[in-house]
Structure formats: structure tokens, C-alpha cells
Tab-separated table of C-alpha atoms and ligand atoms in Angstrom:
chain	number	residue	atom	x	y	z
A	1	MET	CA	-4.172	-6.124	7.081
A	2	ARG	CA	-4.293	-4.242	3.786
A	3	LEU	CA	-7.431	-2.095	3.621
A	4	ILE	CA	-8.932	0.447	1.261
A	5	PHE	CA	-11.103	3.172	2.721
A	6	LEU	CA	-13.708	4.184	0.132
A	7	GLY	CA	-16.112	7.035	0.570
A	8	PRO	CA	-16.864	10.675	-0.256
A	9	PRO	CA	-14.764	13.579	1.085
A	10	GLY	CA	-15.776	14.306	4.686
A	11	SER	CA	-17.029	10.816	5.465
A	12	GLY	CA	-14.395	10.272	8.189
A	13	LYS	CA	-11.936	8.056	6.318
A	14	GLY	CA	-8.893	10.042	7.397
A	15	THR	CA	-9.876	10.165	11.022
A	16	GLN	CA	-10.403	6.400	11.207
A	17	ALA	CA	-7.258	5.702	9.161
A	18	LYS	CA	-5.206	7.776	11.688
A	19	ARG	CA	-6.722	5.753	14.510
A	20	LEU	CA	-5.897	2.409	12.912
A	21	GLN	CA	-2.337	3.686	12.231
A	22	ALA	CA	-1.952	4.447	16.023
A	23	GLN	CA	-3.610	1.217	17.161
A	24	LYS	CA	-2.359	-1.375	14.653
A	25	ASN	CA	0.674	0.247	13.139
A	26	TRP	CA	-0.769	0.050	9.655
A	27	PRO	CA	0.252	3.338	8.034
A	28	GLN	CA	-2.346	5.698	6.645
A	29	LEU	CA	-1.475	6.078	2.919
A	30	SER	CA	-3.342	9.199	1.898
A	31	THR	CA	-2.679	10.390	-1.628
A	32	GLY	CA	-4.326	13.731	-0.680
A	33	ASP	CA	-1.740	14.168	2.142
A	34	MET	CA	1.111	13.119	-0.182
A	35	LEU	CA	0.042	15.721	-2.761
A	36	ARG	CA	-0.389	18.440	-0.087
A	37	SER	CA	3.173	17.683	1.173
A	38	ALA	CA	4.405	18.041	-2.458
A	39	ILE	CA	2.667	21.425	-2.660
A	40	GLN	CA	4.234	22.600	0.618
A	41	ALA	CA	7.673	21.362	-0.471
A	42	GLY	CA	7.207	23.341	-3.733
A	43	THR	CA	8.157	20.407	-5.919
A	44	GLU	CA	7.331	20.281	-9.662
A	45	LEU	CA	4.585	17.734	-8.919
A	46	GLY	CA	3.206	19.959	-6.192
A	47	LEU	CA	3.047	22.960	-8.485
A	48	LYS	CA	1.165	21.020	-11.118
A	49	ALA	CA	-1.212	19.357	-8.554
A	50	LYS	CA	-2.148	22.525	-6.723
A	51	GLU	CA	-4.370	24.068	-9.315
A	52	ILE	CA	-6.255	20.815	-10.001
A	53	MET	CA	-6.798	20.177	-6.282
A	54	ASP	CA	-7.967	23.693	-5.549
A	55	SER	CA	-10.575	23.267	-8.230
A	56	GLY	CA	-11.873	19.983	-6.785
A	57	GLU	CA	-10.911	17.871	-9.792
A	58	LEU	CA	-8.766	14.716	-9.618
A	59	VAL	CA	-5.061	14.744	-10.458
A	60	SER	CA	-4.044	12.188	-13.097
A	61	ASP	CA	-4.214	8.511	-12.424
A	62	GLU	CA	-0.550	8.192	-13.489
A	63	VAL	CA	0.589	10.651	-10.827
A	64	VAL	CA	-1.268	9.029	-7.891
A	65	VAL	CA	-0.434	5.498	-8.978
A	66	GLY	CA	3.216	6.521	-9.118
A	67	LEU	CA	3.006	7.951	-5.528
A	68	ILE	CA	1.373	4.766	-4.184
A	69	ASN	CA	3.810	2.498	-6.031
A	70	GLU	CA	6.747	4.220	-4.343
A	71	ARG	CA	5.133	4.467	-0.940
A	72	LEU	CA	4.224	0.726	-0.837
A	73	LYS	CA	7.937	-0.101	-0.994
A	74	GLY	CA	8.362	1.375	2.510
A	75	ASN	CA	9.306	-1.044	5.246
A	76	ASP	CA	6.481	0.315	7.378
A	77	CYS	CA	3.973	-1.009	4.810
A	78	GLN	CA	5.013	-4.610	4.996
A	79	SER	CA	2.614	-5.749	7.747
A	80	GLY	CA	-0.340	-3.789	6.436
A	81	PHE	CA	-1.627	-0.374	5.458
A	82	VAL	CA	-4.768	1.650	4.992
A	83	LEU	CA	-5.263	3.301	1.668
A	84	ASP	CA	-7.147	6.559	2.333
A	85	GLY	CA	-8.437	8.352	-0.744
A	86	PHE	CA	-6.912	5.902	-3.201
A	87	PRO	CA	-8.049	4.404	-5.566
A	88	ARG	CA	-10.517	6.978	-6.748
A	89	THR	CA	-11.126	5.786	-10.301
A	90	ILE	CA	-11.538	2.406	-12.028
A	91	PRO	CA	-8.121	2.685	-13.785
A	92	GLN	CA	-6.479	3.391	-10.338
A	93	ALA	CA	-8.192	0.315	-8.910
A	94	GLN	CA	-6.945	-1.803	-11.809
A	95	ALA	CA	-3.425	-0.414	-11.437
A	96	LEU	CA	-3.535	-1.257	-7.737
A	97	ASP	CA	-4.623	-4.840	-8.464
A	98	GLN	CA	-1.685	-5.185	-10.844
A	99	LEU	CA	0.696	-3.759	-8.272
A	100	MET	CA	-0.616	-6.177	-5.645
A	101	ASP	CA	-0.259	-9.114	-8.056
A	102	ARG	CA	3.294	-8.116	-8.726
A	103	LEU	CA	4.059	-8.030	-5.000
A	104	GLN	CA	2.064	-11.243	-4.502
A	105	LEU	CA	-0.134	-9.544	-1.977
A	106	GLN	CA	-3.882	-9.075	-1.627
A	107	ILE	CA	-6.129	-6.301	-0.494
A	108	ASP	CA	-8.178	-7.776	2.362
A	109	ALA	CA	-11.187	-5.483	2.270
A	110	SER	CA	-12.506	-2.225	0.860
A	111	VAL	CA	-14.519	-0.370	3.512
A	112	LEU	CA	-17.213	1.979	2.213
A	113	PHE	CA	-18.056	4.954	4.454
A	114	GLU	CA	-21.735	5.690	3.571
A	115	ILE	CA	-23.251	9.087	4.339
A	116	GLU	CA	-25.594	11.630	2.829
A	117	ASN	CA	-24.374	14.632	0.858
A	118	SER	CA	-26.119	17.147	3.163
A	119	VAL	CA	-24.133	15.885	6.155
A	120	LEU	CA	-20.901	16.024	4.180
A	121	ILE	CA	-21.387	19.634	3.158
A	122	GLU	CA	-21.837	20.647	6.820
A	123	ARG	CA	-18.817	18.543	7.914
A	124	LEU	CA	-16.437	19.776	5.226
A	125	SER	CA	-17.306	23.465	5.485
A	126	GLY	CA	-16.609	23.490	9.231
A	127	ARG	CA	-13.346	21.646	9.008
A	128	ARG	CA	-10.169	23.437	10.176
A	129	THR	CA	-6.579	22.101	10.171
A	130	CYS	CA	-3.630	23.330	12.184
A	131	SER	CA	-1.029	24.369	9.548
A	132	SER	CA	1.748	23.730	12.104
A	133	CYS	CA	1.020	20.187	13.334
A	134	GLY	CA	-1.834	18.907	11.157
A	135	ALA	CA	-4.320	18.458	14.012
A	136	MET	CA	-7.947	18.587	12.788
A	137	PHE	CA	-10.873	20.483	14.255
A	138	HIS	CA	-14.530	21.186	13.404
A	139	LEU	CA	-16.069	24.497	14.203
A	140	VAL	CA	-19.301	22.898	15.414
A	141	SER	CA	-18.661	19.282	16.463
A	142	ALA	CA	-14.988	19.457	17.583
A	143	PRO	CA	-14.005	23.115	18.164
A	144	PRO	CA	-10.582	23.957	19.650
A	145	LYS	CA	-10.705	24.696	23.418
A	146	LYS	CA	-9.578	28.276	22.722
A	147	GLU	CA	-11.024	29.839	19.667
A	148	GLY	CA	-8.576	29.982	16.795
A	149	GLN	CA	-5.864	28.118	18.736
A	150	CYS	CA	-4.608	24.562	18.213
A	151	ASP	CA	-5.124	22.316	21.237
A	152	SER	CA	-2.165	20.129	20.341
A	153	CYS	CA	0.620	22.619	19.643
A	154	GLY	CA	-0.758	26.004	20.642
A	155	SER	CA	-0.263	27.511	17.171
A	156	SER	CA	-2.825	30.058	16.152
A	157	SER	CA	-2.829	29.083	12.476
A	158	LEU	CA	-5.988	27.034	12.071
A	159	ILE	CA	-6.769	27.135	8.375
A	160	GLN	CA	-9.461	25.968	6.090
A	161	ARG	CA	-8.312	23.810	3.173
A	162	GLU	CA	-8.720	25.647	-0.155
A	163	ASP	CA	-10.878	22.791	-1.367
A	164	ASP	CA	-13.150	22.886	1.677
A	165	ARG	CA	-14.692	26.186	0.439
A	166	PRO	CA	-18.421	25.661	-0.424
A	167	GLU	CA	-18.102	26.048	-4.166
A	168	VAL	CA	-15.310	23.468	-4.307
A	169	ILE	CA	-17.068	21.043	-1.981
A	170	GLN	CA	-19.927	20.765	-4.535
A	171	LYS	CA	-17.442	19.997	-7.289
A	172	ARG	CA	-15.652	17.335	-5.174
A	173	LEU	CA	-18.886	15.613	-4.366
A	174	LYS	CA	-19.855	15.588	-8.112
A	175	VAL	CA	-16.428	14.151	-9.016
A	176	TYR	CA	-16.911	11.505	-6.300
A	177	HIS	CA	-20.236	10.442	-7.712
A	178	GLU	CA	-19.041	10.412	-11.284
A	179	GLN	CA	-15.603	8.877	-10.951
A	180	THR	CA	-15.280	7.083	-7.583
A	181	PHE	CA	-18.792	5.674	-7.090
A	182	PRO	CA	-18.213	2.899	-9.701
A	183	LEU	CA	-15.557	1.447	-7.432
A	184	ILE	CA	-18.331	0.190	-5.107
A	185	ASP	CA	-19.455	-2.302	-7.761
A	186	TYR	CA	-15.844	-3.084	-8.628
A	187	TYR	CA	-15.065	-4.231	-4.982
A	188	GLU	CA	-18.452	-5.762	-4.534
A	189	GLY	CA	-17.676	-7.938	-7.537
A	190	GLN	CA	-14.415	-9.027	-5.854
A	191	GLY	CA	-16.341	-9.857	-2.700
A	192	LYS	CA	-14.293	-7.297	-0.774
A	193	LEU	CA	-16.789	-4.589	-0.085
A	194	ARG	CA	-17.764	-3.853	3.546
A	195	ARG	CA	-20.205	-1.056	4.361
A	196	ILE	CA	-20.159	1.258	7.332
A	197	ASN	CA	-22.851	3.820	8.281
A	198	ALA	CA	-20.533	6.844	8.582
A	199	ASP	CA	-23.319	9.147	9.811
A	200	GLN	CA	-22.862	8.073	13.447
A	201	SER	CA	-20.724	9.291	16.290
A	202	LEU	CA	-17.000	8.749	16.109
A	203	SER	CA	-17.112	5.920	18.630
A	204	GLU	CA	-19.898	4.182	16.811
A	205	VAL	CA	-18.006	4.332	13.528
A	206	GLU	CA	-14.919	3.089	15.314
A	207	LYS	CA	-16.826	0.151	16.699
A	208	ALA	CA	-18.313	-0.779	13.313
A	209	LEU	CA	-14.873	-0.608	11.791
A	210	SER	CA	-13.329	-2.739	14.541
A	211	GLU	CA	-15.955	-5.431	13.918
A	212	ILE	CA	-15.121	-5.456	10.233
A	213	VAL	CA	-11.422	-5.627	10.854
A	214	GLU	CA	-11.649	-8.391	13.429
A	215	GLY	CA	-14.141	-10.289	11.212
A	216	ASP	CA	-11.824	-10.124	8.183
A	217	MET	CA	-8.767	-11.030	10.242
A	218	ASN	CA	-10.560	-14.148	11.431
A	219	GLY	CA	-11.805	-14.960	7.947
A	220	HIS	CA	-15.451	-14.477	8.774
A	221	HIS	CA	-16.398	-12.814	5.468
B	301	LIG	P1	-8.317	14.276	-0.238
B	301	LIG	O1	-7.386	14.849	0.824
B	301	LIG	O2	-8.295	12.751	-0.273
B	301	LIG	O3	-9.704	14.813	-0.115
B	301	LIG	O4	-7.732	14.740	-1.623
B	301	LIG	C1	-7.612	16.104	-1.952
B	301	LIG	C2	-7.461	16.266	-3.445
B	301	LIG	O5	-6.263	15.618	-3.847
B	301	LIG	C3	-8.533	15.686	-4.300
B	301	LIG	O6	-9.694	16.468	-4.468
B	301	LIG	C4	-7.828	15.457	-5.628
B	301	LIG	O7	-7.630	16.668	-6.325
B	301	LIG	C5	-6.411	15.031	-5.169
B	301	LIG	N1	-6.364	13.534	-4.952
B	301	LIG	C6	-6.149	12.826	-3.806
B	301	LIG	N2	-6.180	11.513	-4.006
B	301	LIG	C7	-6.377	11.355	-5.296
B	301	LIG	C8	-6.524	10.204	-6.201
B	301	LIG	N3	-6.449	8.956	-5.694
B	301	LIG	N4	-6.727	10.451	-7.497
B	301	LIG	C9	-6.783	11.652	-8.008
B	301	LIG	N5	-6.697	12.770	-7.299
B	301	LIG	C10	-6.484	12.636	-5.941
């Protein structure tokens, strides 16, 4: 299946995308991860993107559409994929539709992770990532077994993303409401929007998502 995960930062898109990748072999295509890799690699693109990302703004449509265009050519994308954090603006969604037309493919569904801002702020501000292996933790809801140490690889470099600092979180939520929110109508208009209550336990969200995926695979929508 070819899915889009739509929803504000911290709504759990990445967690669920990783799970589908493991279960179904549909790669998680996260433009945020691609940009962070470019920053780590110190490429020209990374250097340009860093400042914008650290401020909570969006990088240009052209840049992210270019990244997705390249990534979709990968062999691993042929049987399906999950777009996580892309598209984030109407022009990105239009560019994706054109790309799909050219490849004679279709997006099956756009899954909206719905959740209140107050919950997001608490989720994002407690989020920590292992800078060695990428494992994710949350200081309150999913703390590492040993404080400050990664359960997966043992590294003691659990870091907070620059853009998960409180002042940047506010900005990201504002940007989401101004620029990404209109995509809900866009996909509703295409009959592709599916809604999930993202303010539930991990396993409940998983279950809701599985129902959507199975339903769409069997043509029940
Ligand atoms: P994320 O990891 O998805 O929260 O993305 C982190 C940051 O990367 C965002 O706040 C943006 O600055 C940038 N970014 C990621 N995806 C996009 C996108 N589709 N369009 C524009 N900027 C993006």
C-alpha cells in the first residue's frame, strides 16, 4: 500500500510508520529524517536546512519534493511505502499527485493522526533520541531502563532534538495549523482521508491503524 501519514509533530506518525515498515516492509519515508541525515553528513543541503529546521519553519517545497522524487525510485518502494511528514503544504501535495500520475501509481489513503495541542507539547518536550542508533524514548511515558542510557545500544548519548525545545515546539504547531492543516480538506476531497484518534495508547493506535490498512486493502472504503 501507499500511505500518507498526516498529523502534527508528536502525534505518533513516526512510531507507527516504523512499525508498518517492520511488519509490512513498506519503507518509512520521512523527509525530516532525510534532512537530519543531510545535516549529519554535512552536505550543502544539510547546511541550508539546519537553520530553518532549528527555528521550526518548513524547508522549501522544492527541496523536499526533490528528496521524495529521488527516494521513490528506490527498489524498496515498489510494493508500497509510508510517507511520514510529507506532504506538508498544498503545493507539496500537488507535486506528489503529479509524481504519482507520472509513475502511474495511486496513493491509497491519507491517515490523519488527530490529537490536542496540549498533549503534543507534553509529548514533544519529553522526547529523547539516541544519537548513536536512533532509538526513541520519552522521559515520562517510555523512559530508558537506566537513566540517560540507551536500552538498544547502551550509548549514553540520549539527546533532545533542537526543534523539540519548548519555544520551537510552539512555532512548529503554528506552522502545522497554518500550512499543513489545509491538507485535511485536500485529501477529504479525494475521498482518501482516514482519521485516527492519536490520543490513545500505542496499542490502541496500532489497532485503529491496522483496521484502516486492512479495510483499504480489501477495498472497504
Ligand atoms: P519532522 O521530523 O517531520 O518533524 O521534521 C522536522 C523538520 O524538518 C520540520 O520542522 C521542517 O523544518 C523540516 N521538514 C520535514 N519535512 C518537511 C516537509 N515535508 N516540508 C518542509 N519541511 C519539512
